[in-house]
Amino acid sequence: MSPRPGRALRRALTAIVPVTALLALAACGTDTAPAADSARAAASDSPGLAAATKALEKYSERPDKIPVTQPVGKKIPTGKKIDFILCGVQSCKDLADFFTAGADQLGWQVDQIATQGTPESVQAAYEQALRDKPDAVVASGFPRAVYAKQLARLKAAGIPVVQSNADDVPGDGVSLLKNGPKDVAVQGEMLASWVVSNSGAKADTVYFDLPAYTILKPVADTFAATYKEWCEGCALDTVEVPITAIGKDMPDRVVSYVRSHPKVTHIVFSLGLLNVGVPTALKTAGITGKHIAVNVGDAQNYQYIQSGLSDAAMALNSHEAAWVQVDALARHFTGQSMAVDQRAVLPNMLITGDNVPSASGDFPLVKDYQAQFEALWGLS
């Protein structure tokens, strides 16, 4: 598939002005180029900007293959019962719904157990799963330290636990882990590639983080490291916010920060839900010219991008990850290893106004992922 650079990428390319052109302009006036011209020349000629632009081009491509290619090769049993434990935010509910859709194709029943995202509510959900005695438990968002006692009992009962988007490692009761710390770190690089490219390596950025979800730490760390490498001298401030800010006072927090830091050019959120309501709040406050990017985009953020209210989003592979989990359990229920699914490298994509799919709302990264998985399951 040929790369489709977006408007942000074209702006970055336009910013790469030859130094000779700047010198020619300077010669028409004074003997010394103005400081602003010198800064632009330095940024345009920087290896960091070139690296960010190249990375953005790669991350803007839409993947067309699922990460698993090996057929299950055996008849998959129907009638399995799965408990899916939610993490307390919409992205986990989406993941559960996608998993349920895949499980339906195999004739399995999925019960979703809600939590408030607190350790106590997560532990209570695992206690319910122990009472249910399902054929498997699927969950997202929290490391085993939160539910260690329940995990040990599930392991003793021979009930596999399939995890995703958690700061953890597979093994010792966790049969499969997708989007673990090593997998999600690239998301920080994706966001940095857009910010640096969009700004021409002259950004002043604030990064709003959600420390309650420890899986987001590798994203924040990689963003900071890559941003500083590619955007030498660019300002970066990190602001931690509580989970209770989602859907409540998050827009007010952003407006307050930007008002007190007027030089900020780019606003980045570690989770798309933190951006809900922010573009409207900035507009109401009369704050313009700020560029917004989010990690883990969702339907609302994609609509913001389509409407020009926001600029970029890292599109998480929720559809594909959920069906990889289904695939792993299909192999487990047919007496096979989940290793092929553990090794699978999930796709990601950086969404801008130029490459956001035309369909409204959420979307899969791999357009026909269902058909590709169904072929592995012997359903087509």
Short mmCIF file of C-alpha atoms in Angstrom, two decimals:
data_model
loop_
_atom_site.label_atom_id
_atom_site.label_comp_id
_atom_site.label_asym_id
_atom_site.label_seq_id
_atom_site.Cartn_x
_atom_site.Cartn_y
_atom_site.Cartn_z
CA MET A 1 0.00 0.00 0.00
CA SER A 2 1.39 3.39 -0.93
CA PRO A 3 1.75 5.92 1.88
CA ARG A 4 -0.84 8.69 2.17
CA PRO A 5 0.74 11.67 3.94
CA GLY A 6 -1.88 13.96 5.47
CA ARG A 7 -2.11 17.71 5.60
CA ALA A 8 0.10 17.68 8.70
CA LEU A 9 2.76 15.78 6.81
CA ARG A 10 2.59 18.16 3.83
CA ARG A 11 2.95 21.09 6.21
CA ALA A 12 6.04 19.46 7.65
CA LEU A 13 7.50 18.92 4.19
CA THR A 14 6.71 22.53 3.23
CA ALA A 15 8.56 23.66 6.33
CA ILE A 16 11.78 22.14 5.05
CA VAL A 17 13.03 25.28 3.31
CA PRO A 18 16.54 25.15 1.80
CA VAL A 19 19.02 27.14 3.78
CA THR A 20 20.23 28.80 0.55
CA ALA A 21 16.78 30.30 0.02
CA LEU A 22 16.87 31.85 3.49
CA LEU A 23 20.33 33.27 2.81
CA ALA A 24 19.11 34.79 -0.45
CA LEU A 25 16.21 36.48 1.35
CA ALA A 26 18.61 37.83 3.97
CA ALA A 27 20.88 39.28 1.29
CA CYS A 28 18.02 41.44 0.00
CA GLY A 29 17.89 43.33 3.28
CA THR A 30 20.57 43.20 5.92
CA ASP A 31 23.80 41.28 6.07
CA THR A 32 22.47 39.04 8.90
CA ALA A 33 19.29 36.93 8.76
CA PRO A 34 16.72 37.77 11.44
CA ALA A 35 16.68 35.47 14.48
CA ALA A 36 13.31 34.01 13.48
CA ASP A 37 14.66 33.06 10.04
CA SER A 38 17.70 31.45 11.63
CA ALA A 39 15.48 29.40 13.93
CA ARG A 40 13.33 28.26 11.01
CA ALA A 41 16.40 27.27 9.04
CA ALA A 42 17.82 25.30 11.94
CA ALA A 43 14.54 23.45 12.52
CA SER A 44 13.96 22.79 8.82
CA ASP A 45 17.43 21.38 8.39
CA SER A 46 17.29 19.22 11.54
CA PRO A 47 17.71 15.43 11.39
CA GLY A 48 14.95 15.20 13.98
CA LEU A 49 12.35 16.77 11.73
CA ALA A 50 13.39 14.52 8.86
CA ALA A 51 13.10 11.45 11.10
CA ALA A 52 9.69 12.54 12.40
CA THR A 53 8.40 13.18 8.89
CA LYS A 54 9.55 9.76 7.71
CA ALA A 55 7.95 8.07 10.73
CA LEU A 56 4.67 9.92 10.23
CA GLU A 57 4.54 8.77 6.63
CA LYS A 58 4.88 5.15 7.77
CA TYR A 59 2.35 5.40 10.59
CA SER A 60 -0.24 7.06 8.33
CA GLU A 61 -0.58 3.91 6.20
CA ARG A 62 -3.65 1.76 6.77
CA PRO A 63 -2.82 -1.93 7.43
CA ASP A 64 -4.62 -4.58 5.38
CA LYS A 65 -3.63 -7.86 7.08
CA ILE A 66 -4.53 -9.36 10.45
CA PRO A 67 -1.50 -10.36 12.54
CA VAL A 68 -2.37 -14.09 12.66
CA THR A 69 -2.16 -16.29 9.56
CA GLN A 70 -2.14 -19.87 10.88
CA PRO A 71 -5.56 -21.61 10.66
CA VAL A 72 -6.92 -23.21 13.83
CA GLY A 73 -7.20 -26.42 11.83
CA LYS A 74 -9.66 -28.14 14.16
CA LYS A 75 -13.40 -27.93 14.79
CA ILE A 76 -13.97 -25.21 17.39
CA PRO A 77 -16.48 -26.21 20.11
CA THR A 78 -19.59 -24.09 20.62
CA GLY A 79 -21.39 -23.31 23.87
CA LYS A 80 -18.41 -21.87 25.74
CA LYS A 81 -19.12 -19.28 28.45
CA ILE A 82 -16.79 -16.30 28.84
CA ASP A 83 -16.74 -13.56 31.50
CA PHE A 84 -15.36 -10.23 30.26
CA ILE A 85 -14.31 -7.84 33.04
CA LEU A 86 -14.49 -4.16 32.09
CA CYS A 87 -12.01 -1.51 33.27
CA GLY A 88 -14.35 1.43 33.84
CA VAL A 89 -13.83 3.51 30.68
CA GLN A 90 -15.49 3.39 27.26
CA SER A 91 -12.46 2.02 25.40
CA CYS A 92 -12.65 -1.18 27.48
CA LYS A 93 -16.40 -1.46 26.83
CA ASP A 94 -15.67 -1.16 23.10
CA LEU A 95 -13.09 -3.93 23.38
CA ALA A 96 -15.62 -6.14 25.16
CA ASP A 97 -18.25 -5.49 22.48
CA PHE A 98 -15.80 -6.38 19.70
CA PHE A 99 -14.81 -9.55 21.56
CA THR A 100 -18.46 -10.46 22.00
CA ALA A 101 -19.07 -10.07 18.28
CA GLY A 102 -16.22 -12.47 17.52
CA ALA A 103 -17.35 -14.95 20.16
CA ASP A 104 -20.87 -14.90 18.69
CA GLN A 105 -19.44 -16.20 15.43
CA LEU A 106 -18.25 -19.31 17.30
CA GLY A 107 -21.45 -19.81 19.28
CA TRP A 108 -20.05 -18.67 22.64
CA GLN A 109 -21.85 -16.70 25.37
CA VAL A 110 -20.14 -13.62 26.82
CA ASP A 111 -21.18 -11.95 30.09
CA GLN A 112 -19.72 -8.47 30.61
CA ILE A 113 -18.98 -7.54 34.23
CA ALA A 114 -18.82 -3.78 34.88
CA THR A 115 -16.38 -2.06 37.25
CA GLN A 116 -15.72 1.53 38.28
CA GLY A 117 -12.03 1.24 37.47
CA THR A 118 -11.05 1.05 41.15
CA PRO A 119 -9.02 -1.85 42.59
CA GLU A 120 -11.92 -2.78 44.86
CA SER A 121 -14.44 -2.98 42.04
CA VAL A 122 -12.01 -4.93 39.84
CA GLN A 123 -11.42 -7.45 42.63
CA ALA A 124 -15.18 -7.77 43.12
CA ALA A 125 -15.59 -8.48 39.40
CA TYR A 126 -13.01 -11.26 39.57
CA GLU A 127 -14.83 -12.69 42.61
CA GLN A 128 -18.00 -12.79 40.51
CA ALA A 129 -16.10 -14.58 37.76
CA LEU A 130 -14.95 -17.19 40.27
CA ARG A 131 -18.57 -17.75 41.28
CA ASP A 132 -19.64 -17.97 37.64
CA LYS A 133 -17.03 -20.66 36.84
CA PRO A 134 -16.79 -19.70 33.14
CA ASP A 135 -14.67 -21.45 30.55
CA ALA A 136 -12.40 -18.38 30.39
CA VAL A 137 -12.03 -14.86 31.76
CA VAL A 138 -11.08 -11.90 29.56
CA ALA A 139 -10.12 -8.52 30.99
CA SER A 140 -8.37 -5.25 30.17
CA GLY A 141 -6.64 -2.35 31.87
CA PHE A 142 -5.18 -3.61 35.16
CA PRO A 143 -2.03 -5.57 36.13
CA ARG A 144 -2.18 -8.77 38.14
CA ALA A 145 -1.16 -6.97 41.33
CA VAL A 146 -4.73 -5.67 41.53
CA TYR A 147 -6.36 -9.11 41.39
CA ALA A 148 -3.51 -11.45 42.39
CA LYS A 149 -5.53 -13.50 44.90
CA GLN A 150 -8.37 -14.09 42.46
CA LEU A 151 -5.93 -14.91 39.66
CA ALA A 152 -4.31 -17.64 41.76
CA ARG A 153 -7.71 -19.22 42.38
CA LEU A 154 -8.64 -19.05 38.69
CA LYS A 155 -5.34 -20.68 37.81
CA ALA A 156 -5.98 -23.46 40.35
CA ALA A 157 -9.42 -24.00 38.81
CA GLY A 158 -7.90 -24.34 35.34
CA ILE A 159 -9.70 -21.25 34.01
CA PRO A 160 -7.56 -19.31 31.51
CA VAL A 161 -7.30 -15.53 31.91
CA VAL A 162 -6.76 -13.50 28.74
CA GLN A 163 -5.59 -9.91 29.24
CA SER A 164 -4.93 -6.82 27.14
CA ASN A 165 -3.82 -3.22 27.64
CA ALA A 166 -2.27 -4.03 31.00
CA ASP A 167 1.10 -3.35 32.58
CA ASP A 168 1.94 -7.02 32.97
CA VAL A 169 3.59 -10.06 31.39
CA PRO A 170 2.02 -13.36 30.30
CA GLY A 171 2.42 -16.46 32.44
CA ASP A 172 1.58 -17.59 35.99
CA GLY A 173 -2.16 -17.50 35.41
CA VAL A 174 -2.29 -14.97 32.57
CA SER A 175 -2.57 -17.17 29.46
CA LEU A 176 -2.36 -14.33 26.92
CA LEU A 177 -1.46 -10.64 27.08
CA LYS A 178 -1.91 -8.31 24.12
CA ASN A 179 -0.92 -4.64 24.06
CA GLY A 180 1.42 -5.00 26.99
CA PRO A 181 4.11 -2.44 27.90
CA LYS A 182 6.49 -3.39 25.07
CA ASP A 183 3.65 -3.30 22.54
CA VAL A 184 2.17 0.10 23.38
CA ALA A 185 5.42 2.09 23.62
CA VAL A 186 5.31 2.71 19.86
CA GLN A 187 2.14 4.75 20.38
CA GLY A 188 4.22 7.47 22.03
CA GLU A 189 6.52 7.57 19.02
CA MET A 190 3.53 7.83 16.70
CA LEU A 191 2.20 10.85 18.57
CA ALA A 192 5.64 12.47 18.68
CA SER A 193 6.07 12.00 14.92
CA TRP A 194 2.91 13.99 14.31
CA VAL A 195 3.62 16.80 16.80
CA VAL A 196 7.17 17.34 15.55
CA SER A 197 6.16 17.15 11.89
CA ASN A 198 3.13 19.39 12.33
CA SER A 199 5.13 22.04 14.16
CA GLY A 200 8.19 21.92 11.92
CA ALA A 201 10.17 20.90 15.02
CA LYS A 202 9.18 24.11 16.84
CA ALA A 203 6.49 22.86 19.25
CA ASP A 204 5.60 23.89 22.78
CA THR A 205 3.65 20.89 24.07
CA VAL A 206 1.59 19.90 27.09
CA TYR A 207 0.95 16.18 27.63
CA PHE A 208 -2.06 15.29 29.79
CA ASP A 209 -1.52 11.86 31.32
CA LEU A 210 -3.77 9.42 33.19
CA PRO A 211 -1.50 7.63 35.71
CA ALA A 212 -4.36 5.48 37.06
CA TYR A 213 -3.81 3.27 34.01
CA THR A 214 -0.20 2.17 34.37
CA ILE A 215 -0.20 0.72 30.85
CA LEU A 216 -0.13 4.31 29.58
CA LYS A 217 3.25 5.00 31.22
CA PRO A 218 5.32 3.44 28.39
CA VAL A 219 3.38 5.65 25.96
CA ALA A 220 4.17 8.80 27.93
CA ASP A 221 7.82 7.83 28.43
CA THR A 222 8.36 7.04 24.74
CA PHE A 223 6.58 10.22 23.68
CA ALA A 224 8.83 12.33 25.91
CA ALA A 225 12.04 10.60 24.82
CA THR A 226 11.24 10.68 21.09
CA TYR A 227 9.90 14.24 21.21
CA LYS A 228 13.10 15.49 22.88
CA GLU A 229 15.24 13.59 20.38
CA TRP A 230 13.41 14.88 17.31
CA CYS A 231 12.47 18.34 18.59
CA GLU A 232 15.64 19.70 20.15
CA GLY A 233 14.92 22.67 22.39
CA CYS A 234 11.14 22.23 22.21
CA ALA A 235 9.26 22.73 25.47
CA LEU A 236 7.32 19.84 27.04
CA ASP A 237 5.22 19.80 30.19
CA THR A 238 3.40 16.74 31.56
CA VAL A 239 0.22 17.17 33.60
CA GLU A 240 -1.22 14.18 35.47
CA VAL A 241 -5.00 14.03 35.90
CA PRO A 242 -7.23 11.68 37.91
CA ILE A 243 -9.64 9.24 36.30
CA THR A 244 -12.49 11.23 37.89
CA ALA A 245 -11.75 14.11 35.50
CA ILE A 246 -13.10 12.10 32.55
CA GLY A 247 -16.55 13.34 31.60
CA LYS A 248 -16.45 16.00 34.33
CA ASP A 249 -13.95 18.85 34.68
CA MET A 250 -11.33 17.83 32.12
CA PRO A 251 -12.24 20.63 29.66
CA ASP A 252 -11.95 23.20 32.47
CA ARG A 253 -8.54 21.83 33.43
CA VAL A 254 -7.27 22.22 29.86
CA VAL A 255 -8.65 25.73 29.44
CA SER A 256 -7.12 26.80 32.75
CA TYR A 257 -3.73 25.38 31.80
CA VAL A 258 -3.65 26.93 28.33
CA ARG A 259 -4.69 30.32 29.66
CA SER A 260 -1.76 30.27 32.08
CA HIS A 261 0.60 28.90 29.40
CA PRO A 262 -0.31 30.89 26.26
CA LYS A 263 2.82 29.80 24.36
CA VAL A 264 1.59 26.20 24.18
CA THR A 265 1.08 25.15 20.56
CA HIS A 266 0.21 21.44 20.91
CA ILE A 267 -2.00 19.56 23.37
CA VAL A 268 -1.60 15.77 23.64
CA PHE A 269 -3.80 13.40 25.64
CA SER A 270 -2.70 9.93 26.75
CA LEU A 271 -6.28 8.70 26.27
CA GLY A 272 -8.83 9.98 23.77
CA LEU A 273 -11.55 10.20 26.41
CA LEU A 274 -9.64 13.05 28.08
CA ASN A 275 -10.28 15.20 25.01
CA VAL A 276 -14.06 14.87 25.04
CA GLY A 277 -15.54 18.37 25.35
CA VAL A 278 -12.15 20.08 25.18
CA PRO A 279 -12.37 21.55 21.63
CA THR A 280 -15.72 23.16 22.44
CA ALA A 281 -14.42 24.49 25.76
CA LEU A 282 -11.36 26.05 24.08
CA LYS A 283 -13.55 27.67 21.44
CA THR A 284 -15.96 29.03 24.05
CA ALA A 285 -13.01 30.45 25.97
CA GLY A 286 -11.81 32.23 22.82
CA ILE A 287 -8.64 30.12 22.64
CA THR A 288 -7.63 29.36 19.06
CA GLY A 289 -4.63 28.07 17.14
CA LYS A 290 -3.92 25.09 19.40
CA HIS A 291 -3.32 21.67 17.83
CA ILE A 292 -4.72 18.53 19.51
CA ALA A 293 -3.60 14.90 19.27
CA VAL A 294 -4.84 11.94 21.31
CA ASN A 295 -3.73 8.43 22.09
CA VAL A 296 -6.37 5.70 21.73
CA GLY A 297 -8.81 7.54 19.51
CA ASP A 298 -12.52 6.81 19.64
CA ALA A 299 -15.66 7.70 17.68
CA GLN A 300 -15.91 11.16 19.27
CA ASN A 301 -12.30 12.05 18.49
CA TYR A 302 -12.57 10.84 14.90
CA GLN A 303 -15.63 13.07 14.47
CA TYR A 304 -13.60 15.95 15.93
CA ILE A 305 -10.93 15.32 13.29
CA GLN A 306 -13.48 15.15 10.49
CA SER A 307 -14.97 18.44 11.71
CA GLY A 308 -11.60 20.17 12.04
CA LEU A 309 -11.94 20.51 15.83
CA SER A 310 -9.01 18.20 16.54
CA ASP A 311 -5.99 17.15 14.50
CA ALA A 312 -4.69 13.63 15.07
CA ALA A 313 -5.36 10.38 16.90
CA MET A 314 -3.47 7.15 17.45
CA ALA A 315 -6.04 4.53 16.41
CA LEU A 316 -5.81 1.55 18.74
CA ASN A 317 -6.25 -1.92 17.29
CA SER A 318 -9.26 -2.75 19.48
CA HIS A 319 -11.18 -4.70 16.84
CA GLU A 320 -8.16 -6.75 15.84
CA ALA A 321 -6.95 -7.27 19.44
CA ALA A 322 -10.37 -8.50 20.54
CA TRP A 323 -10.57 -11.04 17.73
CA VAL A 324 -6.99 -12.19 18.44
CA GLN A 325 -8.23 -12.95 21.96
CA VAL A 326 -11.11 -14.96 20.49
CA ASP A 327 -8.66 -16.75 18.20
CA ALA A 328 -6.40 -17.61 21.15
CA LEU A 329 -9.29 -19.13 23.10
CA ALA A 330 -10.40 -21.07 20.00
CA ARG A 331 -6.95 -22.65 19.93
CA HIS A 332 -7.05 -23.29 23.69
CA PHE A 333 -10.46 -24.98 23.46
CA THR A 334 -9.12 -27.25 20.70
CA GLY A 335 -6.13 -28.31 22.79
CA GLN A 336 -3.58 -26.03 21.12
CA SER A 337 -1.13 -23.42 22.34
CA MET A 338 -1.91 -19.70 22.28
CA ALA A 339 1.70 -18.97 21.29
CA VAL A 340 0.82 -17.93 17.73
CA ASP A 341 -1.49 -15.23 19.13
CA GLN A 342 1.01 -14.12 21.77
CA ARG A 343 3.64 -13.60 19.07
CA ALA A 344 1.26 -11.71 16.76
CA VAL A 345 2.19 -8.04 16.32
CA LEU A 346 -0.99 -5.96 16.33
CA PRO A 347 -1.35 -3.09 13.82
CA ASN A 348 -1.59 0.60 14.71
CA MET A 349 -2.34 3.72 12.67
CA LEU A 350 -2.04 7.49 13.06
CA ILE A 351 -5.28 9.18 11.97
CA THR A 352 -5.44 12.73 10.55
CA GLY A 353 -7.98 14.63 8.49
CA ASP A 354 -6.63 13.15 5.27
CA ASN A 355 -6.75 9.45 6.11
CA VAL A 356 -9.66 9.09 8.54
CA PRO A 357 -12.09 6.52 7.07
CA SER A 358 -15.25 8.00 5.59
CA ALA A 359 -17.50 5.89 7.84
CA SER A 360 -18.68 7.77 10.92
CA GLY A 361 -17.82 6.51 14.38
CA ASP A 362 -15.28 3.87 15.27
CA PHE A 363 -13.68 1.62 12.67
CA PRO A 364 -11.32 -1.34 12.37
CA LEU A 365 -7.80 -0.76 11.11
CA VAL A 366 -7.94 -3.84 8.88
CA LYS A 367 -11.09 -3.31 6.87
CA ASP A 368 -12.02 -6.99 6.37
CA TYR A 369 -10.53 -8.37 9.59
CA GLN A 370 -13.66 -10.42 10.35
CA ALA A 371 -13.51 -12.33 7.08
CA GLN A 372 -9.80 -12.98 7.55
CA PHE A 373 -10.33 -14.40 11.06
CA GLU A 374 -13.36 -16.43 10.00
CA ALA A 375 -11.21 -18.06 7.34
CA LEU A 376 -8.76 -19.12 10.07
CA TRP A 377 -11.67 -20.56 12.06
CA GLY A 378 -13.02 -22.59 9.16
CA LEU A 379 -16.19 -20.52 8.88
CA SER A 380 -15.67 -19.47 5.28
#
